[in-house]
Short mmCIF file of C-alpha atoms in Angstrom, two decimals:
data_model
loop_
_atom_site.label_atom_id
_atom_site.label_comp_id
_atom_site.label_asym_id
_atom_site.label_seq_id
_atom_site.Cartn_x
_atom_site.Cartn_y
_atom_site.Cartn_z
CA UNK A 1 10.59 -37.31 33.90
CA UNK A 2 10.96 -35.43 30.76
CA UNK A 3 7.30 -36.29 29.54
CA UNK A 4 6.16 -35.19 32.57
CA UNK A 5 8.54 -32.21 32.50
CA UNK A 6 6.87 -30.98 29.18
CA UNK A 7 3.27 -31.44 30.28
CA UNK A 8 3.96 -29.16 33.43
CA UNK A 9 5.91 -26.49 31.36
CA UNK A 10 2.96 -25.92 29.11
CA UNK A 11 0.05 -27.04 31.24
CA UNK A 12 1.25 -24.76 34.72
CA UNK A 13 1.62 -21.51 32.47
CA UNK A 14 -2.28 -21.21 31.43
CA UNK A 15 -3.26 -18.10 32.70
CA UNK A 16 -0.47 -16.68 30.38
CA UNK A 17 -2.37 -17.73 27.41
CA UNK A 18 -5.58 -17.09 25.47
CA UNK A 19 -7.54 -20.26 25.32
CA UNK A 20 -6.20 -20.92 21.86
CA UNK A 21 -3.03 -20.63 22.93
CA UNK A 22 -4.01 -23.32 25.82
CA UNK A 23 -5.25 -25.93 23.31
CA UNK A 24 -3.03 -25.60 20.66
CA UNK A 25 0.00 -26.32 24.05
CA UNK A 26 -2.09 -28.99 24.71
CA UNK A 27 -2.45 -30.66 21.72
CA UNK A 28 1.59 -29.96 20.54
CA UNK A 29 2.18 -32.16 24.20
CA UNK A 30 -0.15 -35.00 23.26
CA UNK A 31 2.07 -35.66 20.15
CA UNK A 32 4.84 -34.83 21.98
CA UNK A 33 4.00 -37.54 24.52
CA UNK A 34 2.73 -40.10 21.66
CA UNK A 35 5.99 -39.87 19.81
CA UNK A 36 8.26 -39.98 23.37
CA UNK A 37 5.77 -43.28 23.68
CA UNK A 38 5.92 -44.63 19.86
CA UNK A 39 10.08 -43.80 20.28
CA UNK A 40 10.67 -46.01 23.41
CA UNK A 41 8.04 -48.83 22.47
CA UNK A 42 9.94 -49.61 19.41
CA UNK A 43 13.21 -49.02 21.02
CA UNK A 44 12.43 -51.57 23.41
CA UNK A 45 11.09 -53.95 21.05
CA UNK A 46 13.82 -54.10 18.75
CA UNK A 47 16.65 -52.52 19.59
CA UNK A 48 17.00 -53.50 23.14
CA UNK A 49 14.65 -56.71 23.40
CA UNK A 50 13.84 -58.09 27.41
CA UNK A 51 16.29 -60.55 27.30
CA UNK A 52 19.89 -58.12 27.53
CA UNK A 53 17.94 -55.18 29.40
CA UNK A 54 19.84 -54.01 32.91
CA UNK A 55 18.11 -53.33 35.95
CA UNK A 56 19.22 -50.85 38.60
CA UNK A 57 20.77 -52.88 41.55
CA UNK A 58 21.46 -50.27 44.93
CA UNK A 59 24.50 -52.05 45.79
CA UNK A 60 25.90 -50.78 42.32
CA UNK A 61 25.14 -54.47 41.00
CA UNK A 62 23.91 -54.90 36.97
CA UNK A 63 22.54 -57.30 35.48
CA UNK A 64 22.21 -59.44 31.90
CA UNK A 65 19.90 -62.34 31.41
CA UNK A 66 19.15 -64.56 28.59
CA UNK A 67 16.08 -67.15 28.65
CA UNK A 68 15.99 -70.35 27.63
CA UNK A 69 13.78 -73.23 28.72
CA UNK A 70 14.74 -77.12 29.88
CA UNK A 71 12.21 -79.93 30.66
CA UNK A 72 9.26 -77.92 29.92
CA UNK A 73 9.92 -75.26 31.94
CA UNK A 74 11.32 -72.18 31.56
CA UNK A 75 14.34 -70.39 33.53
CA UNK A 76 16.07 -67.77 32.66
CA UNK A 77 20.06 -68.14 33.00
CA UNK A 78 22.55 -65.14 33.03
CA UNK A 79 25.84 -63.40 34.22
CA UNK A 80 25.50 -61.52 37.08
CA UNK A 81 28.49 -58.97 37.59
CA UNK A 82 29.02 -57.99 41.66
CA UNK A 83 32.21 -55.72 41.70
CA UNK A 84 33.57 -56.92 38.20
CA UNK A 85 33.43 -60.98 39.05
CA UNK A 86 30.56 -63.01 37.33
CA UNK A 87 28.25 -65.14 38.83
CA UNK A 88 25.69 -67.26 37.71
CA UNK A 89 21.77 -67.36 38.84
CA UNK A 90 18.37 -68.46 37.96
CA UNK A 91 15.26 -66.39 38.13
CA UNK A 92 12.10 -67.65 37.12
CA UNK A 93 9.70 -64.74 37.33
CA UNK A 94 12.09 -62.48 35.31
CA UNK A 95 10.42 -63.65 31.69
CA UNK A 96 7.14 -62.80 32.76
CA UNK A 97 7.88 -59.23 33.70
CA UNK A 98 9.80 -59.00 30.97
CA UNK A 99 7.00 -59.94 28.76
CA UNK A 100 5.41 -57.49 30.07
CA UNK A 101 6.44 -54.56 30.01
CA UNK A 102 7.76 -55.08 26.54
CA UNK A 103 3.59 -56.08 25.65
CA UNK A 104 2.91 -52.15 27.38
CA UNK A 105 5.79 -50.64 25.49
CA UNK A 106 4.83 -52.24 21.97
CA UNK A 107 1.34 -51.06 22.88
CA UNK A 108 2.21 -47.18 23.43
CA UNK A 109 3.51 -47.50 20.67
CA UNK A 110 0.98 -48.86 18.30
CA UNK A 111 -1.50 -46.36 20.06
CA UNK A 112 1.34 -43.23 19.40
CA UNK A 113 1.24 -44.99 15.55
CA UNK A 114 -2.97 -44.68 15.43
CA UNK A 115 -2.57 -41.21 17.06
CA UNK A 116 -0.40 -40.04 14.26
CA UNK A 117 -2.15 -41.33 11.68
CA UNK A 118 -5.53 -39.47 12.57
CA UNK A 119 -3.88 -36.56 13.22
CA UNK A 120 -1.75 -36.40 9.58
CA UNK A 121 -5.48 -37.58 7.95
CA UNK A 122 -7.03 -34.72 10.01
CA UNK A 123 -4.49 -32.07 8.77
CA UNK A 124 -4.17 -33.27 5.51
CA UNK A 125 -8.08 -32.88 5.28
CA UNK A 126 -8.17 -29.48 6.38
CA UNK A 127 -5.65 -27.93 3.51
CA UNK A 128 -7.33 -29.52 1.05
CA UNK A 129 -10.98 -28.31 2.61
CA UNK A 130 -10.95 -24.94 0.71
CA UNK A 131 -12.44 -21.70 3.66
CA UNK A 132 -13.14 -19.03 1.10
CA UNK A 133 -15.71 -20.66 -1.36
CA UNK A 134 -17.55 -18.30 -3.89
CA UNK A 135 -20.53 -16.95 -2.69
CA UNK A 136 -22.55 -13.51 -2.72
CA UNK A 137 -20.46 -11.01 -0.88
CA UNK A 138 -17.55 -13.44 -0.73
CA UNK A 139 -15.24 -11.62 -3.01
CA UNK A 140 -15.94 -8.15 -1.12
CA UNK A 141 -15.88 -9.56 2.26
CA UNK A 142 -12.15 -11.31 1.03
CA UNK A 143 -10.37 -8.34 -0.74
CA UNK A 144 -11.55 -6.08 3.15
CA UNK A 145 -10.09 -8.81 5.22
CA UNK A 146 -6.94 -8.71 3.23
CA UNK A 147 -7.03 -5.09 3.00
CA UNK A 148 -7.48 -4.85 6.38
CA UNK A 149 -4.89 -7.14 7.72
CA UNK A 150 -1.78 -4.91 5.33
CA UNK A 151 0.10 -8.43 4.82
CA UNK A 152 -0.52 -8.12 1.17
CA UNK A 153 -0.09 -4.27 1.02
CA UNK A 154 3.38 -5.08 2.78
CA UNK A 155 4.94 -7.65 0.00
CA UNK A 156 3.21 -7.14 -2.73
CA UNK A 157 3.66 -3.59 -2.48
CA UNK A 158 0.46 -1.55 -4.93
CA UNK A 159 0.01 -4.69 -6.98
CA UNK A 160 -2.14 -7.28 -5.97
CA UNK A 161 -1.57 -9.49 -9.37
CA UNK A 162 1.34 -11.82 -10.57
CA UNK A 163 4.71 -9.87 -12.06
CA UNK A 164 6.23 -10.40 -15.42
CA UNK A 165 9.82 -11.76 -15.04
CA UNK A 166 11.38 -10.59 -18.71
CA UNK A 167 13.95 -11.38 -19.40
CA UNK A 168 13.74 -15.05 -18.15
CA UNK A 169 18.02 -15.76 -19.52
CA UNK A 170 18.68 -13.50 -16.04
CA UNK A 171 16.60 -15.26 -13.65
CA UNK A 172 19.11 -17.44 -12.16
CA UNK A 173 17.15 -18.23 -8.99
CA UNK A 174 14.14 -19.84 -10.73
CA UNK A 175 14.05 -23.21 -13.18
CA UNK A 176 10.55 -24.06 -13.61
CA UNK A 177 11.10 -27.66 -12.67
CA UNK A 178 12.25 -27.44 -9.45
CA UNK A 179 11.24 -29.17 -6.23
CA UNK A 180 9.74 -26.58 -3.12
CA UNK A 181 12.94 -26.96 -1.05
CA UNK A 182 15.42 -26.62 -4.18
CA UNK A 183 13.38 -24.10 -5.60
CA UNK A 184 14.41 -21.81 -2.11
CA UNK A 185 17.43 -22.81 -1.79
CA UNK A 186 18.19 -21.33 -5.48
CA UNK A 187 15.90 -18.43 -5.11
CA UNK A 188 17.96 -17.37 -1.86
CA UNK A 189 21.74 -17.96 -3.87
CA UNK A 190 20.87 -17.08 -7.37
CA UNK A 191 18.97 -13.92 -9.05
CA UNK A 192 15.27 -12.82 -9.14
CA UNK A 193 13.98 -9.97 -10.46
CA UNK A 194 12.38 -7.69 -7.40
CA UNK A 195 9.36 -9.53 -6.40
CA UNK A 196 7.50 -5.46 -5.76
CA UNK A 197 8.79 -3.89 -9.34
CA UNK A 198 8.22 -7.43 -11.30
CA UNK A 199 4.53 -6.54 -10.69
CA UNK A 200 4.96 -2.92 -12.13
CA UNK A 201 6.80 -3.93 -15.04
CA UNK A 202 3.75 -6.57 -16.00
CA UNK A 203 1.28 -2.97 -16.10
CA UNK A 204 3.87 -1.33 -18.06
CA UNK A 205 3.98 -4.51 -20.58
CA UNK A 206 0.53 -4.60 -20.28
CA UNK A 207 -0.18 -1.22 -21.16
CA UNK A 208 2.17 -1.48 -24.03
CA UNK A 209 0.52 -4.79 -25.24
CA UNK A 210 -3.05 -3.25 -24.94
CA UNK A 211 -1.82 -1.06 -27.99
CA UNK A 212 -3.42 2.05 -26.53
CA UNK A 213 -1.75 5.34 -27.32
CA UNK A 214 -3.31 8.70 -26.08
CA UNK A 215 -6.42 7.85 -24.25
CA UNK A 216 -8.73 9.94 -22.34
CA UNK A 217 -10.88 7.96 -20.06
CA UNK A 218 -9.69 4.54 -18.96
CA UNK A 219 -11.73 2.28 -16.71
CA UNK A 220 -9.27 0.03 -14.72
CA UNK A 221 -12.05 -2.94 -14.17
CA UNK A 222 -11.34 -4.97 -10.82
CA UNK A 223 -8.72 -2.22 -9.54
CA UNK A 224 -7.63 -3.52 -6.22
CA UNK A 225 -5.56 -0.80 -3.92
CA UNK A 226 -5.55 1.12 -6.87
CA UNK A 227 -2.12 0.39 -8.06
CA UNK A 228 -2.75 -0.03 -11.56
CA UNK A 229 -4.93 3.26 -12.04
CA UNK A 230 -2.22 5.19 -10.52
CA UNK A 231 0.13 3.78 -12.92
CA UNK A 232 -2.37 4.58 -15.94
CA UNK A 233 -3.14 8.03 -14.26
CA UNK A 234 0.69 9.25 -14.03
CA UNK A 235 1.29 7.50 -17.91
CA UNK A 236 -1.50 9.25 -19.21
CA UNK A 237 -1.54 12.56 -17.46
CA UNK A 238 -4.32 14.35 -19.51
CA UNK A 239 -6.60 10.88 -18.97
CA UNK A 240 -9.24 10.80 -16.19
CA UNK A 241 -8.06 7.40 -14.80
CA UNK A 242 -11.72 5.48 -12.92
CA UNK A 243 -10.88 2.06 -10.60
CA UNK A 244 -13.69 0.00 -9.43
CA UNK A 245 -14.16 -2.78 -7.05
CA UNK A 246 -16.42 -4.27 -4.82
CA UNK A 247 -14.49 -3.82 -1.55
CA UNK A 248 -15.26 -1.08 0.02
CA UNK A 249 -11.60 -1.47 2.10
CA UNK A 250 -9.76 -1.40 -0.68
CA UNK A 251 -11.42 1.64 -2.40
CA UNK A 252 -10.66 3.67 1.04
CA UNK A 253 -6.62 2.66 0.44
CA UNK A 254 -6.75 3.50 -3.06
CA UNK A 255 -7.98 6.48 -2.74
CA UNK A 256 -5.35 7.73 0.43
CA UNK A 257 -2.75 6.51 -2.09
CA UNK A 258 -3.84 8.16 -4.82
CA UNK A 259 -3.46 11.20 -2.51
CA UNK A 260 -0.22 10.69 -1.08
CA UNK A 261 1.25 10.57 -4.32
CA UNK A 262 -0.61 13.95 -5.67
CA UNK A 263 -3.01 12.92 -8.23
CA UNK A 264 -5.98 14.09 -9.05
CA UNK A 265 -7.30 12.26 -12.36
CA UNK A 266 -7.73 9.29 -10.57
CA UNK A 267 -10.86 8.13 -8.25
CA UNK A 268 -11.98 4.65 -7.33
CA UNK A 269 -15.67 3.49 -6.55
CA UNK A 270 -17.50 0.37 -5.37
CA UNK A 271 -19.28 -1.00 -8.63
CA UNK A 272 -20.44 -4.60 -9.64
CA UNK A 273 -18.27 -5.02 -13.46
CA UNK A 274 -21.02 -6.91 -14.01
CA UNK A 275 -23.69 -4.32 -13.79
CA UNK A 276 -21.95 -1.02 -14.75
CA UNK A 277 -23.58 2.00 -14.22
CA UNK A 278 -21.80 4.02 -16.92
CA UNK A 279 -22.93 4.83 -20.63
CA UNK A 280 -22.45 2.94 -23.41
CA UNK A 281 -19.50 3.70 -25.47
CA UNK A 282 -17.59 5.83 -23.02
CA UNK A 283 -13.83 4.65 -22.15
CA UNK A 284 -11.25 4.83 -24.43
CA UNK A 285 -9.29 2.05 -22.84
CA UNK A 286 -10.90 -0.45 -20.52
CA UNK A 287 -8.03 -2.61 -18.64
CA UNK A 288 -9.30 -5.85 -16.54
CA UNK A 289 -6.12 -7.66 -14.54
CA UNK A 290 -6.65 -10.27 -12.69
CA UNK A 291 -10.76 -9.42 -12.30
CA UNK A 292 -12.38 -12.15 -14.61
CA UNK A 293 -11.59 -15.06 -12.18
CA UNK A 294 -14.15 -13.80 -9.79
CA UNK A 295 -17.25 -13.33 -12.20
CA UNK A 296 -19.73 -15.75 -11.97
CA UNK A 297 -21.01 -14.47 -15.62
CA UNK A 298 -17.54 -14.61 -17.88
CA UNK A 299 -19.40 -13.62 -20.96
CA UNK A 300 -21.40 -11.05 -19.26
CA UNK A 301 -17.91 -9.97 -17.90
CA UNK A 302 -16.68 -9.44 -21.60
CA UNK A 303 -20.21 -8.21 -22.73
CA UNK A 304 -20.12 -5.16 -19.91
CA UNK A 305 -16.17 -4.35 -20.63
CA UNK A 306 -17.10 -4.54 -24.27
CA UNK A 307 -20.61 -2.16 -24.19
CA UNK A 308 -18.36 0.39 -22.24
CA UNK A 309 -15.59 0.52 -24.67
CA UNK A 310 -15.95 3.66 -27.28
CA UNK A 311 -15.82 2.44 -31.02
CA UNK A 312 -12.01 2.23 -31.82
CA UNK A 313 -10.65 1.93 -27.83
CA UNK A 314 -8.78 -0.98 -26.72
CA UNK A 315 -9.92 -3.71 -24.56
CA UNK A 316 -6.96 -5.81 -22.73
CA UNK A 317 -7.43 -8.22 -19.81
CA UNK A 318 -5.51 -10.39 -18.36
CA UNK A 319 -6.84 -13.79 -16.25
CA UNK A 320 -6.37 -17.07 -14.68
CA UNK A 321 -7.27 -19.77 -17.18
CA UNK A 322 -8.16 -23.10 -17.01
CA UNK A 323 -6.95 -25.93 -20.08
CA UNK A 324 -8.75 -26.43 -22.52
CA UNK A 325 -11.30 -29.40 -21.69
CA UNK A 326 -10.26 -31.88 -24.43
CA UNK A 327 -8.83 -34.30 -23.41
CA UNK A 328 -11.63 -34.15 -20.74
CA UNK A 329 -10.40 -33.42 -17.28
CA UNK A 330 -9.25 -36.76 -15.18
CA UNK A 331 -10.74 -36.32 -11.63
CA UNK A 332 -7.28 -35.14 -9.76
CA UNK A 333 -7.19 -32.43 -11.79
CA UNK A 334 -10.87 -31.55 -11.34
CA UNK A 335 -10.43 -32.41 -7.40
CA UNK A 336 -7.39 -29.82 -7.68
CA UNK A 337 -9.67 -27.19 -9.63
CA UNK A 338 -12.49 -27.41 -7.45
CA UNK A 339 -9.81 -26.41 -4.64
CA UNK A 340 -8.31 -23.68 -6.63
CA UNK A 341 -11.82 -21.92 -7.39
CA UNK A 342 -13.08 -22.35 -3.80
CA UNK A 343 -9.81 -21.01 -1.60
CA UNK A 344 -9.94 -17.74 -2.43
CA UNK A 345 -13.38 -17.16 -3.67
CA UNK A 346 -13.96 -17.52 -6.98
CA UNK A 347 -16.82 -19.61 -9.08
CA UNK A 348 -15.17 -21.18 -11.69
CA UNK A 349 -12.65 -20.81 -14.36
CA UNK A 350 -12.97 -21.12 -17.85
CA UNK A 351 -9.90 -21.87 -20.93
CA UNK A 352 -8.59 -18.67 -22.99
CA UNK A 353 -9.98 -20.38 -25.83
CA UNK A 354 -13.51 -19.35 -24.25
CA UNK A 355 -12.80 -16.03 -23.64
CA UNK A 356 -11.70 -15.56 -27.13
CA UNK A 357 -15.40 -17.01 -28.05
CA UNK A 358 -17.11 -14.47 -25.98
CA UNK A 359 -15.32 -11.86 -27.34
CA UNK A 360 -15.67 -12.82 -31.24
CA UNK A 361 -19.26 -13.24 -30.07
CA UNK A 362 -19.86 -10.05 -29.32
CA UNK A 363 -20.37 -8.52 -32.74
CA UNK A 364 -18.20 -5.21 -31.48
CA UNK A 365 -14.77 -6.05 -31.18
CA UNK A 366 -12.13 -6.15 -34.03
CA UNK A 367 -9.16 -7.19 -34.10
CA UNK A 368 -9.45 -10.31 -31.21
CA UNK A 369 -6.06 -11.45 -30.27
CA UNK A 370 -5.38 -14.09 -27.35
CA UNK A 371 -1.24 -15.01 -25.61
CA UNK A 372 -0.40 -17.20 -22.92
CA UNK A 373 1.28 -15.38 -20.40
CA UNK A 374 2.19 -18.56 -17.90
CA UNK A 375 6.18 -18.65 -18.70
CA UNK A 376 7.01 -15.09 -17.46
CA UNK A 377 4.51 -15.19 -14.81
CA UNK A 378 5.33 -18.18 -13.31
CA UNK A 379 7.57 -17.15 -10.89
CA UNK A 380 5.55 -15.07 -9.11
CA UNK A 381 3.85 -18.38 -7.59
CA UNK A 382 6.30 -18.96 -5.66
CA UNK A 383 8.23 -15.68 -5.51
CA UNK A 384 5.14 -15.10 -3.14
CA UNK A 385 5.95 -17.65 -0.92
CA UNK A 386 9.67 -16.65 -0.82
CA UNK A 387 9.00 -12.74 -0.28
CA UNK A 388 7.41 -13.95 3.61
CA UNK A 389 9.94 -16.49 4.11
CA UNK A 390 13.23 -14.36 3.86
CA UNK A 391 11.31 -11.37 6.07
CA UNK A 392 9.08 -12.99 8.38
CA UNK A 393 8.85 -10.21 10.75
CA UNK A 394 5.40 -8.82 9.57
CA UNK A 395 3.09 -12.03 9.47
CA UNK A 396 5.14 -13.13 12.67
CA UNK A 397 4.31 -10.05 14.37
CA UNK A 398 0.70 -10.56 13.26
CA UNK A 399 0.64 -14.61 14.43
CA UNK A 400 1.44 -13.15 17.61
CA UNK A 401 -1.10 -10.70 17.95
CA UNK A 402 -3.64 -13.03 16.42
CA UNK A 403 -2.12 -16.42 16.36
CA UNK A 404 -5.02 -18.35 14.46
CA UNK A 405 -3.79 -15.95 11.75
CA UNK A 406 -0.84 -18.49 11.52
CA UNK A 407 -2.78 -21.06 10.37
CA UNK A 408 -4.25 -18.92 7.90
CA UNK A 409 -0.72 -18.11 6.43
CA UNK A 410 0.16 -21.65 6.03
CA UNK A 411 -2.73 -22.32 4.29
CA UNK A 412 -1.62 -19.33 1.70
CA UNK A 413 1.45 -20.93 1.33
CA UNK A 414 -0.13 -24.30 0.58
CA UNK A 415 -2.45 -22.60 -1.92
CA UNK A 416 0.00 -20.53 -4.05
CA UNK A 417 2.37 -24.03 -4.11
CA UNK A 418 -0.95 -25.50 -5.47
CA UNK A 419 -1.14 -23.07 -8.15
CA UNK A 420 2.26 -23.23 -9.51
CA UNK A 421 2.24 -26.37 -9.50
CA UNK A 422 -1.28 -26.44 -11.97
CA UNK A 423 0.64 -23.70 -14.09
CA UNK A 424 3.70 -26.14 -14.64
CA UNK A 425 1.25 -28.92 -15.41
CA UNK A 426 -0.25 -27.19 -18.14
CA UNK A 427 -3.63 -27.57 -15.86
CA UNK A 428 -4.31 -23.43 -15.76
CA UNK A 429 -2.99 -20.88 -17.96
CA UNK A 430 -2.05 -16.95 -17.17
CA UNK A 431 -4.33 -15.92 -20.35
CA UNK A 432 -3.81 -12.44 -22.27
CA UNK A 433 -6.99 -10.99 -24.11
CA UNK A 434 -6.69 -7.74 -26.49
CA UNK A 435 -9.63 -6.21 -28.78
CA UNK A 436 -10.16 -3.00 -30.53
#
């Protein structure tokens, strides 16, 4: 009866649901029925044998029976309780009925197990199959979508990049080796730097690390919605700051935020960083934060930034890197990297040492240095998940309006966790580069 109620409660209100919601409701109804059948089958088969099952009696009679055989015939002997007194009986047909019931229940249980196995396999494959592979226009389209949706800006603020958690000894809400659930509990009850402030701190640390002192013309390559460009414009009020991105939606949002903050020395353009339409030797500071990941030609990316940099100017970049390919990647590592490439529209990653080779190979850069900032940025991956768990109302509101987006949020959680694990294992590295 309970299974009928589950089905009717979902199906009977079909007019209130969209097609997607009805389909989802039906799927979960089938899952619920399968689980109930499985539970009943296992219960009857292993915990409540047919030889001990009770059968209801209109006159208040209940019976418990056991099986035996005598002279080649199968008989059921038992004790029948009537009015509190025991009476013996024989029921030759009870055994066959009990065996049929057992077979039906076991069969239903096996079918339910098979169904759940297929379902879990499909869910696993869905998570493992990237949904935003790199292609022509894919990067700009992805950032247009994220900007329109507003979830990133709501939770991350003006900076779509990792944060810095210096000093690490004060981050009692973080331990590198924690499992997922323990990490959430520790972050909830321990101390972590404010998520949005950690990103602002990262920008100031990167500017300081660049060595730039009083630049007059600044280029922000891969500016997002302009958070870093606006910080640069405030820190260097006499400078002209230009932020470039492939996303028209980001340019529109970045320009609007600059006007809201009263900044007149910063502007934004849609521009391909591999084919910049700017003169050689134009900028005193070329700044690129987490844009190299999307570049299909990493060597060209370095060369273009070097070309527009003035002699004596500062070039600084931060980017996600894969480890050096020696020793060779295992198949599991290769599969993980392939997923990380394609889920967020990255063509591929390279090692930090390879970036350094590209920089020295220009012949125009001096004082080339690299650094690994993985440790101070590592908490940001899971912190990106925790802020949504602690304050779910915004993404829940979007999910109610567009139910399919909920699956997208689940994918983002899964992907962030894969990046975290890859950084912990050393498969990935948060690379920093600077030169003059």
